[in-house]
Amino acid sequence: MALYTMKELLREAKREGYGIGYFNAVNLEMVRAYISAAEECNSPIIIGTAEALLPVSSFSWIVPLMLDQAKRARVPVAVHLDHTYSFDILMQALRIGFGSVMYDGSREKSHEENVRKSAEIARIAHGMGVGVECELGSVGGLADGSGQEDAMIYTEPEDARDFVEQTGADFLAVSIGTVHGVYKAEPRLDIPRLEKIHGLVDVPLVLHGGSGLSDEDFRNTIAGGICKVNVYTDIILAGKKAMEDHPELGYTDTILKAENAMKEATALKLRLFGSENRG
Ligand code: 13P
């Protein structure tokens, strides 16, 4: 299949009212797990990497692999760059072939700085035909692997409308009660806030911190306007468990077990998001 962009996939998801899963990959097994799960479900999917994962797997390793596998897939696959803070890395990402990138300005010192930098990145990316996801409010947790937990700040609906207008962002990540990583307490999602944002903002909305949510949380958030759901922790925990469950296996068989467990964990999410048979 031809390579798809996140914009194309989310436009369709928004129109039809389902969610598309987004999954970060650092190696061949993860890329293969995601794409084979999507093929099994006949579901579109978005895969990518993030600034925090570059020490594990640089752009030069992972991006050609993802682009190649995306083009060979029997379902629509888009390749996206998740949470990135550095201007230089974003410029590299634009050159290397990502169809969309996320500039995460939610940790900037002020709202004005988030607006200014998001608008600057969007202007440059649009000049190269690349879509941009930005974040307003802040999804807490360990988003950058630094070990520093960030506090959650809810997205204000009116601010979200103004932010999208001022920045030209193509996709908006909202903070409605999810956090990245493993939940320490049961998540309580603010669905009325999401519905309000959805009523004021035209671009597709993104939910980060998709691990640990209930089936009902997914149903409610997708019905409330979420088009893209980011999931990472649940997938890598599934891979890790499969490895731990089989200490008798050698290395090659162990990685295949992990790949299969990650594939099953991914397929479960794709079905929950309603993207099955939308490929
Ligand atoms: P989880 O690791 O909590 O699923 O979050 C993933 C994410 O939001 C990546 O951007």
mmCIF file of C-alpha atoms and ligand atoms in Angstrom:
data_model
loop_
_atom_site.group_PDB
_atom_site.id
_atom_site.type_symbol
_atom_site.label_atom_id
_atom_site.label_comp_id
_atom_site.label_asym_id
_atom_site.label_seq_id
_atom_site.Cartn_x
_atom_site.Cartn_y
_atom_site.Cartn_z
ATOM 1 C CA MET A 1 0.000 0.000 0.000
ATOM 2 C CA ALA A 2 1.029 3.591 -0.430
ATOM 3 C CA LEU A 3 2.297 5.371 2.654
ATOM 4 C CA TYR A 4 -0.511 7.200 4.458
ATOM 5 C CA THR A 5 -0.310 10.357 6.540
ATOM 6 C CA MET A 6 -1.811 10.750 9.988
ATOM 7 C CA LYS A 7 -3.899 13.573 8.591
ATOM 8 C CA GLU A 8 -5.559 11.278 6.052
ATOM 9 C CA LEU A 9 -6.203 8.547 8.619
ATOM 10 C CA LEU A 10 -7.554 10.868 11.311
ATOM 11 C CA ARG A 11 -9.780 12.768 8.889
ATOM 12 C CA GLU A 12 -11.584 9.512 8.145
ATOM 13 C CA ALA A 13 -11.659 8.445 11.817
ATOM 14 C CA LYS A 14 -13.120 11.820 12.824
ATOM 15 C CA ARG A 15 -15.786 11.634 10.138
ATOM 16 C CA GLU A 16 -16.772 8.055 11.000
ATOM 17 C CA GLY A 17 -16.389 8.362 14.784
ATOM 18 C CA TYR A 18 -13.768 5.724 15.621
ATOM 19 C CA GLY A 19 -10.304 5.835 17.150
ATOM 20 C CA ILE A 20 -6.944 4.958 15.607
ATOM 21 C CA GLY A 21 -4.179 3.522 17.777
ATOM 22 C CA TYR A 22 -0.739 5.100 17.927
ATOM 23 C CA PHE A 23 2.210 2.965 19.085
ATOM 24 C CA ASN A 24 5.899 3.763 19.586
ATOM 25 C CA ALA A 25 8.526 1.333 18.305
ATOM 26 C CA VAL A 26 12.240 0.957 19.030
ATOM 27 C CA ASN A 27 12.976 -2.200 17.053
ATOM 28 C CA LEU A 28 11.972 -4.581 14.320
ATOM 29 C CA GLU A 29 9.868 -6.798 16.598
ATOM 30 C CA MET A 30 7.705 -3.900 17.715
ATOM 31 C CA VAL A 31 7.169 -2.625 14.169
ATOM 32 C CA ARG A 32 6.241 -6.126 13.030
ATOM 33 C CA ALA A 33 3.944 -6.677 16.046
ATOM 34 C CA TYR A 34 2.018 -3.460 15.335
ATOM 35 C CA ILE A 35 1.669 -3.972 11.605
ATOM 36 C CA SER A 36 0.715 -7.631 11.850
ATOM 37 C CA ALA A 37 -1.912 -6.766 14.506
ATOM 38 C CA ALA A 38 -3.310 -4.082 12.201
ATOM 39 C CA GLU A 39 -3.380 -6.525 9.269
ATOM 40 C CA GLU A 40 -5.103 -9.164 11.388
ATOM 41 C CA CYS A 41 -7.768 -6.617 12.411
ATOM 42 C CA ASN A 42 -7.894 -4.965 8.974
ATOM 43 C CA SER A 43 -7.360 -1.713 10.810
ATOM 44 C CA PRO A 44 -5.478 1.489 9.996
ATOM 45 C CA ILE A 45 -2.654 2.199 12.443
ATOM 46 C CA ILE A 46 -0.109 4.902 13.271
ATOM 47 C CA ILE A 47 3.389 3.931 14.390
ATOM 48 C CA GLY A 48 6.386 6.039 15.311
ATOM 49 C CA THR A 49 9.016 6.962 17.833
ATOM 50 C CA ALA A 50 9.662 9.818 20.270
ATOM 51 C CA GLU A 51 12.569 12.024 21.314
ATOM 52 C CA ALA A 52 12.972 10.085 24.603
ATOM 53 C CA LEU A 53 13.407 6.831 22.664
ATOM 54 C CA LEU A 54 16.202 8.050 20.374
ATOM 55 C CA PRO A 55 19.019 6.852 22.679
ATOM 56 C CA VAL A 56 17.559 3.334 22.258
ATOM 57 C CA SER A 57 17.007 3.559 18.516
ATOM 58 C CA SER A 58 18.126 6.499 16.393
ATOM 59 C CA PHE A 59 16.186 7.917 13.451
ATOM 60 C CA SER A 60 18.682 6.369 11.025
ATOM 61 C CA TRP A 61 17.800 2.856 12.260
ATOM 62 C CA ILE A 62 14.129 3.019 12.976
ATOM 63 C CA VAL A 63 12.672 5.461 10.451
ATOM 64 C CA PRO A 64 13.707 3.652 7.214
ATOM 65 C CA LEU A 65 12.414 0.416 8.752
ATOM 66 C CA MET A 66 9.056 1.927 9.698
ATOM 67 C CA LEU A 67 8.617 3.643 6.329
ATOM 68 C CA ASP A 68 9.506 0.481 4.427
ATOM 69 C CA GLN A 69 7.182 -1.736 6.464
ATOM 70 C CA ALA A 70 4.393 0.846 6.309
ATOM 71 C CA LYS A 71 4.562 0.797 2.499
ATOM 72 C CA ARG A 72 4.509 -3.016 2.402
ATOM 73 C CA ALA A 73 1.549 -3.338 4.796
ATOM 74 C CA ARG A 74 -1.860 -4.563 3.611
ATOM 75 C CA VAL A 75 -3.567 -1.847 5.687
ATOM 76 C CA PRO A 76 -3.059 1.946 5.834
ATOM 77 C CA VAL A 77 -0.084 2.819 8.072
ATOM 78 C CA ALA A 78 1.138 6.329 8.921
ATOM 79 C CA VAL A 79 4.526 7.145 10.476
ATOM 80 C CA HIS A 80 4.533 9.880 13.127
ATOM 81 C CA LEU A 81 7.015 11.388 15.593
ATOM 82 C CA ASP A 82 5.638 11.488 19.146
ATOM 83 C CA HIS A 83 6.612 13.892 22.029
ATOM 84 C CA THR A 84 9.508 15.996 20.831
ATOM 85 C CA TYR A 85 10.792 19.123 22.547
ATOM 86 C CA SER A 86 13.944 19.999 20.589
ATOM 87 C CA PHE A 87 13.808 22.228 17.514
ATOM 88 C CA ASP A 88 16.862 20.462 15.995
ATOM 89 C CA ILE A 89 15.321 17.004 16.312
ATOM 90 C CA LEU A 90 12.088 18.258 14.771
ATOM 91 C CA MET A 91 14.042 19.644 11.801
ATOM 92 C CA GLN A 92 15.779 16.257 11.349
ATOM 93 C CA ALA A 93 12.371 14.582 11.513
ATOM 94 C CA LEU A 94 10.998 16.800 8.753
ATOM 95 C CA ARG A 95 13.896 15.831 6.491
ATOM 96 C CA ILE A 96 13.877 12.086 7.197
ATOM 97 C CA GLY A 97 10.314 11.417 6.083
ATOM 98 C CA PHE A 98 7.834 11.497 8.976
ATOM 99 C CA GLY A 99 4.355 12.346 7.703
ATOM 100 C CA SER A 100 3.608 14.205 10.936
ATOM 101 C CA VAL A 101 5.429 15.274 14.100
ATOM 102 C CA MET A 102 4.458 16.232 17.629
ATOM 103 C CA TYR A 103 5.948 19.353 19.107
ATOM 104 C CA ASP A 104 5.210 19.130 22.832
ATOM 105 C CA GLY A 105 5.333 22.638 24.246
ATOM 106 C CA SER A 106 3.251 21.730 27.286
ATOM 107 C CA ARG A 107 6.333 22.027 29.514
ATOM 108 C CA GLU A 108 7.301 25.478 28.248
ATOM 109 C CA LYS A 109 7.640 28.145 30.926
ATOM 110 C CA SER A 110 4.509 29.920 29.814
ATOM 111 C CA HIS A 111 1.417 29.413 27.696
ATOM 112 C CA GLU A 112 2.709 32.188 25.372
ATOM 113 C CA GLU A 113 5.938 30.249 24.764
ATOM 114 C CA ASN A 114 3.940 27.116 23.925
ATOM 115 C CA VAL A 115 1.862 29.147 21.443
ATOM 116 C CA ARG A 116 4.884 30.868 19.884
ATOM 117 C CA LYS A 117 6.978 27.706 19.443
ATOM 118 C CA SER A 118 4.048 25.544 18.309
ATOM 119 C CA ALA A 119 3.161 28.151 15.661
ATOM 120 C CA GLU A 120 6.763 28.348 14.459
ATOM 121 C CA ILE A 121 7.090 24.556 14.111
ATOM 122 C CA ALA A 122 3.694 24.323 12.391
ATOM 123 C CA ARG A 123 4.666 27.027 9.867
ATOM 124 C CA ILE A 124 7.911 25.238 8.924
ATOM 125 C CA ALA A 125 6.351 21.751 8.889
ATOM 126 C CA HIS A 126 3.430 22.878 6.746
ATOM 127 C CA GLY A 127 5.901 24.302 4.233
ATOM 128 C CA MET A 128 7.208 20.740 3.854
ATOM 129 C CA GLY A 129 3.777 19.119 3.759
ATOM 130 C CA VAL A 130 4.110 17.643 7.252
ATOM 131 C CA GLY A 131 1.283 17.745 9.835
ATOM 132 C CA VAL A 132 1.853 18.872 13.438
ATOM 133 C CA GLU A 133 0.383 17.653 16.728
ATOM 134 C CA CYS A 134 0.638 20.030 19.688
ATOM 135 C CA GLU A 135 -0.339 19.672 23.331
ATOM 136 C CA LEU A 136 -2.253 22.082 25.518
ATOM 137 C CA GLY A 137 -2.582 21.497 29.227
ATOM 138 C CA SER A 138 -0.281 18.711 30.293
ATOM 139 C CA VAL A 139 -0.748 14.942 30.407
ATOM 140 C CA GLY A 140 1.256 14.034 33.521
ATOM 141 C CA GLY A 141 3.528 11.073 34.150
ATOM 142 C CA LEU A 142 6.847 10.000 32.706
ATOM 143 C CA ALA A 143 6.554 11.223 29.138
ATOM 144 C CA ASP A 144 10.253 11.719 28.433
ATOM 145 C CA GLY A 145 11.906 8.878 30.297
ATOM 146 C CA SER A 146 13.767 11.361 32.518
ATOM 147 C CA GLY A 147 12.375 9.845 35.703
ATOM 148 C CA GLN A 148 10.768 13.200 36.480
ATOM 149 C CA GLU A 149 7.034 12.909 36.868
ATOM 150 C CA ASP A 150 5.151 15.901 35.538
ATOM 151 C CA ALA A 151 1.935 17.052 37.171
ATOM 152 C CA MET A 152 -1.250 16.915 35.124
ATOM 153 C CA ILE A 153 -2.816 20.208 34.013
ATOM 154 C CA TYR A 154 -6.276 19.940 32.457
ATOM 155 C CA THR A 155 -6.904 21.535 29.051
ATOM 156 C CA GLU A 156 -9.248 24.535 29.209
ATOM 157 C CA PRO A 157 -11.779 24.316 26.326
ATOM 158 C CA GLU A 158 -11.707 28.012 25.339
ATOM 159 C CA ASP A 159 -7.910 28.030 25.480
ATOM 160 C CA ALA A 160 -7.903 24.983 23.205
ATOM 161 C CA ARG A 161 -9.980 26.789 20.563
ATOM 162 C CA ASP A 162 -7.686 29.861 20.680
ATOM 163 C CA PHE A 163 -4.539 27.708 20.728
ATOM 164 C CA VAL A 164 -5.463 25.850 17.541
ATOM 165 C CA GLU A 165 -6.334 29.132 15.796
ATOM 166 C CA GLN A 166 -3.112 30.831 16.915
ATOM 167 C CA THR A 167 -0.739 27.942 16.165
ATOM 168 C CA GLY A 168 -2.237 26.260 13.083
ATOM 169 C CA ALA A 169 -1.833 22.859 14.819
ATOM 170 C CA ASP A 170 -3.329 20.010 12.773
ATOM 171 C CA PHE A 171 -4.018 17.730 15.765
ATOM 172 C CA LEU A 172 -4.469 18.597 19.419
ATOM 173 C CA ALA A 173 -3.389 16.451 22.376
ATOM 174 C CA VAL A 174 -5.703 17.195 25.282
ATOM 175 C CA SER A 175 -5.350 16.609 28.999
ATOM 176 C CA ILE A 176 -8.586 15.265 30.481
ATOM 177 C CA GLY A 177 -7.328 13.050 33.302
ATOM 178 C CA THR A 178 -4.975 10.501 31.723
ATOM 179 C CA VAL A 179 -1.293 10.191 32.636
ATOM 180 C CA HIS A 180 1.593 8.436 30.899
ATOM 181 C CA GLY A 181 2.771 5.134 32.332
ATOM 182 C CA VAL A 182 1.241 2.960 35.044
ATOM 183 C CA TYR A 183 -1.606 4.572 37.017
ATOM 184 C CA LYS A 184 -1.055 4.888 40.752
ATOM 185 C CA ALA A 185 -4.762 5.504 41.353
ATOM 186 C CA GLU A 186 -7.807 4.735 39.226
ATOM 187 C CA PRO A 187 -7.976 7.317 36.408
ATOM 188 C CA ARG A 188 -10.970 9.649 36.489
ATOM 189 C CA LEU A 189 -11.563 11.115 33.066
ATOM 190 C CA ASP A 190 -13.326 14.444 32.596
ATOM 191 C CA ILE A 191 -15.599 13.542 29.663
ATOM 192 C CA PRO A 192 -17.732 16.753 29.842
ATOM 193 C CA ARG A 193 -14.501 18.756 29.445
ATOM 194 C CA LEU A 194 -13.564 16.630 26.410
ATOM 195 C CA GLU A 195 -17.014 17.145 24.857
ATOM 196 C CA LYS A 196 -16.689 20.879 25.362
ATOM 197 C CA ILE A 197 -13.273 20.931 23.689
ATOM 198 C CA HIS A 198 -14.664 18.817 20.844
ATOM 199 C CA GLY A 199 -17.480 21.333 20.358
ATOM 200 C CA LEU A 200 -15.034 24.234 20.063
ATOM 201 C CA VAL A 201 -12.102 22.688 18.181
ATOM 202 C CA ASP A 202 -12.235 21.425 14.615
ATOM 203 C CA VAL A 203 -8.979 19.451 14.374
ATOM 204 C CA PRO A 204 -8.729 15.761 15.416
ATOM 205 C CA LEU A 205 -8.194 15.310 19.177
ATOM 206 C CA VAL A 206 -5.531 13.007 20.616
ATOM 207 C CA LEU A 207 -5.555 11.062 23.889
ATOM 208 C CA HIS A 208 -2.147 10.321 25.427
ATOM 209 C CA GLY A 209 -1.592 7.881 28.288
ATOM 210 C CA GLY A 210 -3.877 5.192 26.854
ATOM 211 C CA SER A 211 -2.445 2.363 28.979
ATOM 212 C CA GLY A 212 -4.437 1.240 32.012
ATOM 213 C CA LEU A 213 -7.751 2.710 30.864
ATOM 214 C CA SER A 214 -10.934 0.647 30.962
ATOM 215 C CA ASP A 215 -12.956 -0.412 27.912
ATOM 216 C CA GLU A 216 -15.587 2.088 29.051
ATOM 217 C CA ASP A 217 -12.979 4.886 29.207
ATOM 218 C CA PHE A 218 -12.124 4.206 25.561
ATOM 219 C CA ARG A 219 -15.765 4.089 24.525
ATOM 220 C CA ASN A 220 -16.473 7.381 26.307
ATOM 221 C CA THR A 221 -13.393 9.226 25.059
ATOM 222 C CA ILE A 222 -13.886 8.127 21.446
ATOM 223 C CA ALA A 223 -17.598 9.026 21.600
ATOM 224 C CA GLY A 224 -16.495 12.355 23.141
ATOM 225 C CA GLY A 225 -14.317 13.222 20.142
ATOM 226 C CA ILE A 226 -10.952 11.445 20.497
ATOM 227 C CA CYS A 227 -9.655 10.203 17.119
ATOM 228 C CA LYS A 228 -6.151 9.011 18.043
ATOM 229 C CA VAL A 229 -5.240 7.009 21.144
ATOM 230 C CA ASN A 230 -1.581 6.691 22.174
ATOM 231 C CA VAL A 231 -0.657 3.448 23.923
ATOM 232 C CA TYR A 232 2.831 2.343 24.922
ATOM 233 C CA THR A 233 3.199 1.026 28.494
ATOM 234 C CA ASP A 234 0.587 -1.742 28.097
ATOM 235 C CA ILE A 235 2.363 -3.008 24.993
ATOM 236 C CA ILE A 236 5.861 -3.125 26.450
ATOM 237 C CA LEU A 237 4.542 -4.706 29.663
ATOM 238 C CA ALA A 238 2.934 -7.451 27.560
ATOM 239 C CA GLY A 239 6.270 -8.037 25.790
ATOM 240 C CA LYS A 240 8.190 -8.074 29.066
ATOM 241 C CA LYS A 241 5.777 -10.519 30.703
ATOM 242 C CA ALA A 242 6.062 -12.934 27.772
ATOM 243 C CA MET A 243 9.851 -12.886 28.139
ATOM 244 C CA GLU A 244 9.689 -13.438 31.900
ATOM 245 C CA ASP A 245 7.184 -16.275 31.482
ATOM 246 C CA HIS A 246 9.610 -18.209 29.290
ATOM 247 C CA PRO A 247 13.038 -18.263 30.948
ATOM 248 C CA GLU A 248 13.641 -21.675 29.349
ATOM 249 C CA LEU A 249 13.814 -20.179 25.849
ATOM 250 C CA GLY A 250 16.896 -18.956 24.045
ATOM 251 C CA TYR A 251 17.236 -15.381 22.817
ATOM 252 C CA THR A 252 15.662 -15.753 19.369
ATOM 253 C CA ASP A 253 12.647 -17.669 20.620
ATOM 254 C CA THR A 254 12.244 -15.191 23.495
ATOM 255 C CA ILE A 255 12.031 -12.185 21.197
ATOM 256 C CA LEU A 256 9.459 -13.976 19.055
ATOM 257 C CA LYS A 257 7.353 -14.688 22.159
ATOM 258 C CA ALA A 258 7.566 -11.001 23.093
ATOM 259 C CA GLU A 259 6.625 -9.966 19.560
ATOM 260 C CA ASN A 260 3.579 -12.208 19.588
ATOM 261 C CA ALA A 261 2.466 -10.888 23.003
ATOM 262 C CA MET A 262 2.841 -7.290 21.782
ATOM 263 C CA LYS A 263 0.871 -8.159 18.650
ATOM 264 C CA GLU A 264 -1.992 -9.557 20.740
ATOM 265 C CA ALA A 265 -1.954 -6.546 23.082
ATOM 266 C CA THR A 266 -2.070 -4.228 20.071
ATOM 267 C CA ALA A 267 -4.925 -6.105 18.367
ATOM 268 C CA LEU A 268 -6.947 -5.882 21.590
ATOM 269 C CA LYS A 269 -6.650 -2.086 21.539
ATOM 270 C CA LEU A 270 -7.408 -1.743 17.823
ATOM 271 C CA ARG A 271 -10.649 -3.666 18.331
ATOM 272 C CA LEU A 272 -11.578 -1.574 21.367
ATOM 273 C CA PHE A 273 -11.017 1.652 19.433
ATOM 274 C CA GLY A 274 -13.508 0.580 16.758
ATOM 275 C CA SER A 275 -10.953 0.672 13.939
ATOM 276 C CA GLU A 276 -11.390 -3.001 13.007
ATOM 277 C CA ASN A 277 -12.365 -3.496 9.350
ATOM 278 C CA ARG A 278 -11.643 0.157 8.531
ATOM 279 C CA GLY A 279 -8.406 -0.683 6.690
HETATM 280 P P1 13P B 1 1.152 5.161 27.918
HETATM 281 O O1 13P B 1 2.566 4.661 28.002
HETATM 282 O O2 13P B 1 0.614 5.562 29.237
HETATM 283 O O3 13P B 1 0.263 4.227 27.179
HETATM 284 O O4 13P B 1 1.196 6.521 27.075
HETATM 285 C C1 13P B 1 1.631 6.479 25.750
HETATM 286 C C2 13P B 1 1.670 7.840 25.161
HETATM 287 O O5 13P B 1 0.838 8.669 25.444
HETATM 288 C C3 13P B 1 2.736 8.120 24.196
HETATM 289 O O6 13P B 1 2.653 9.417 23.715
#
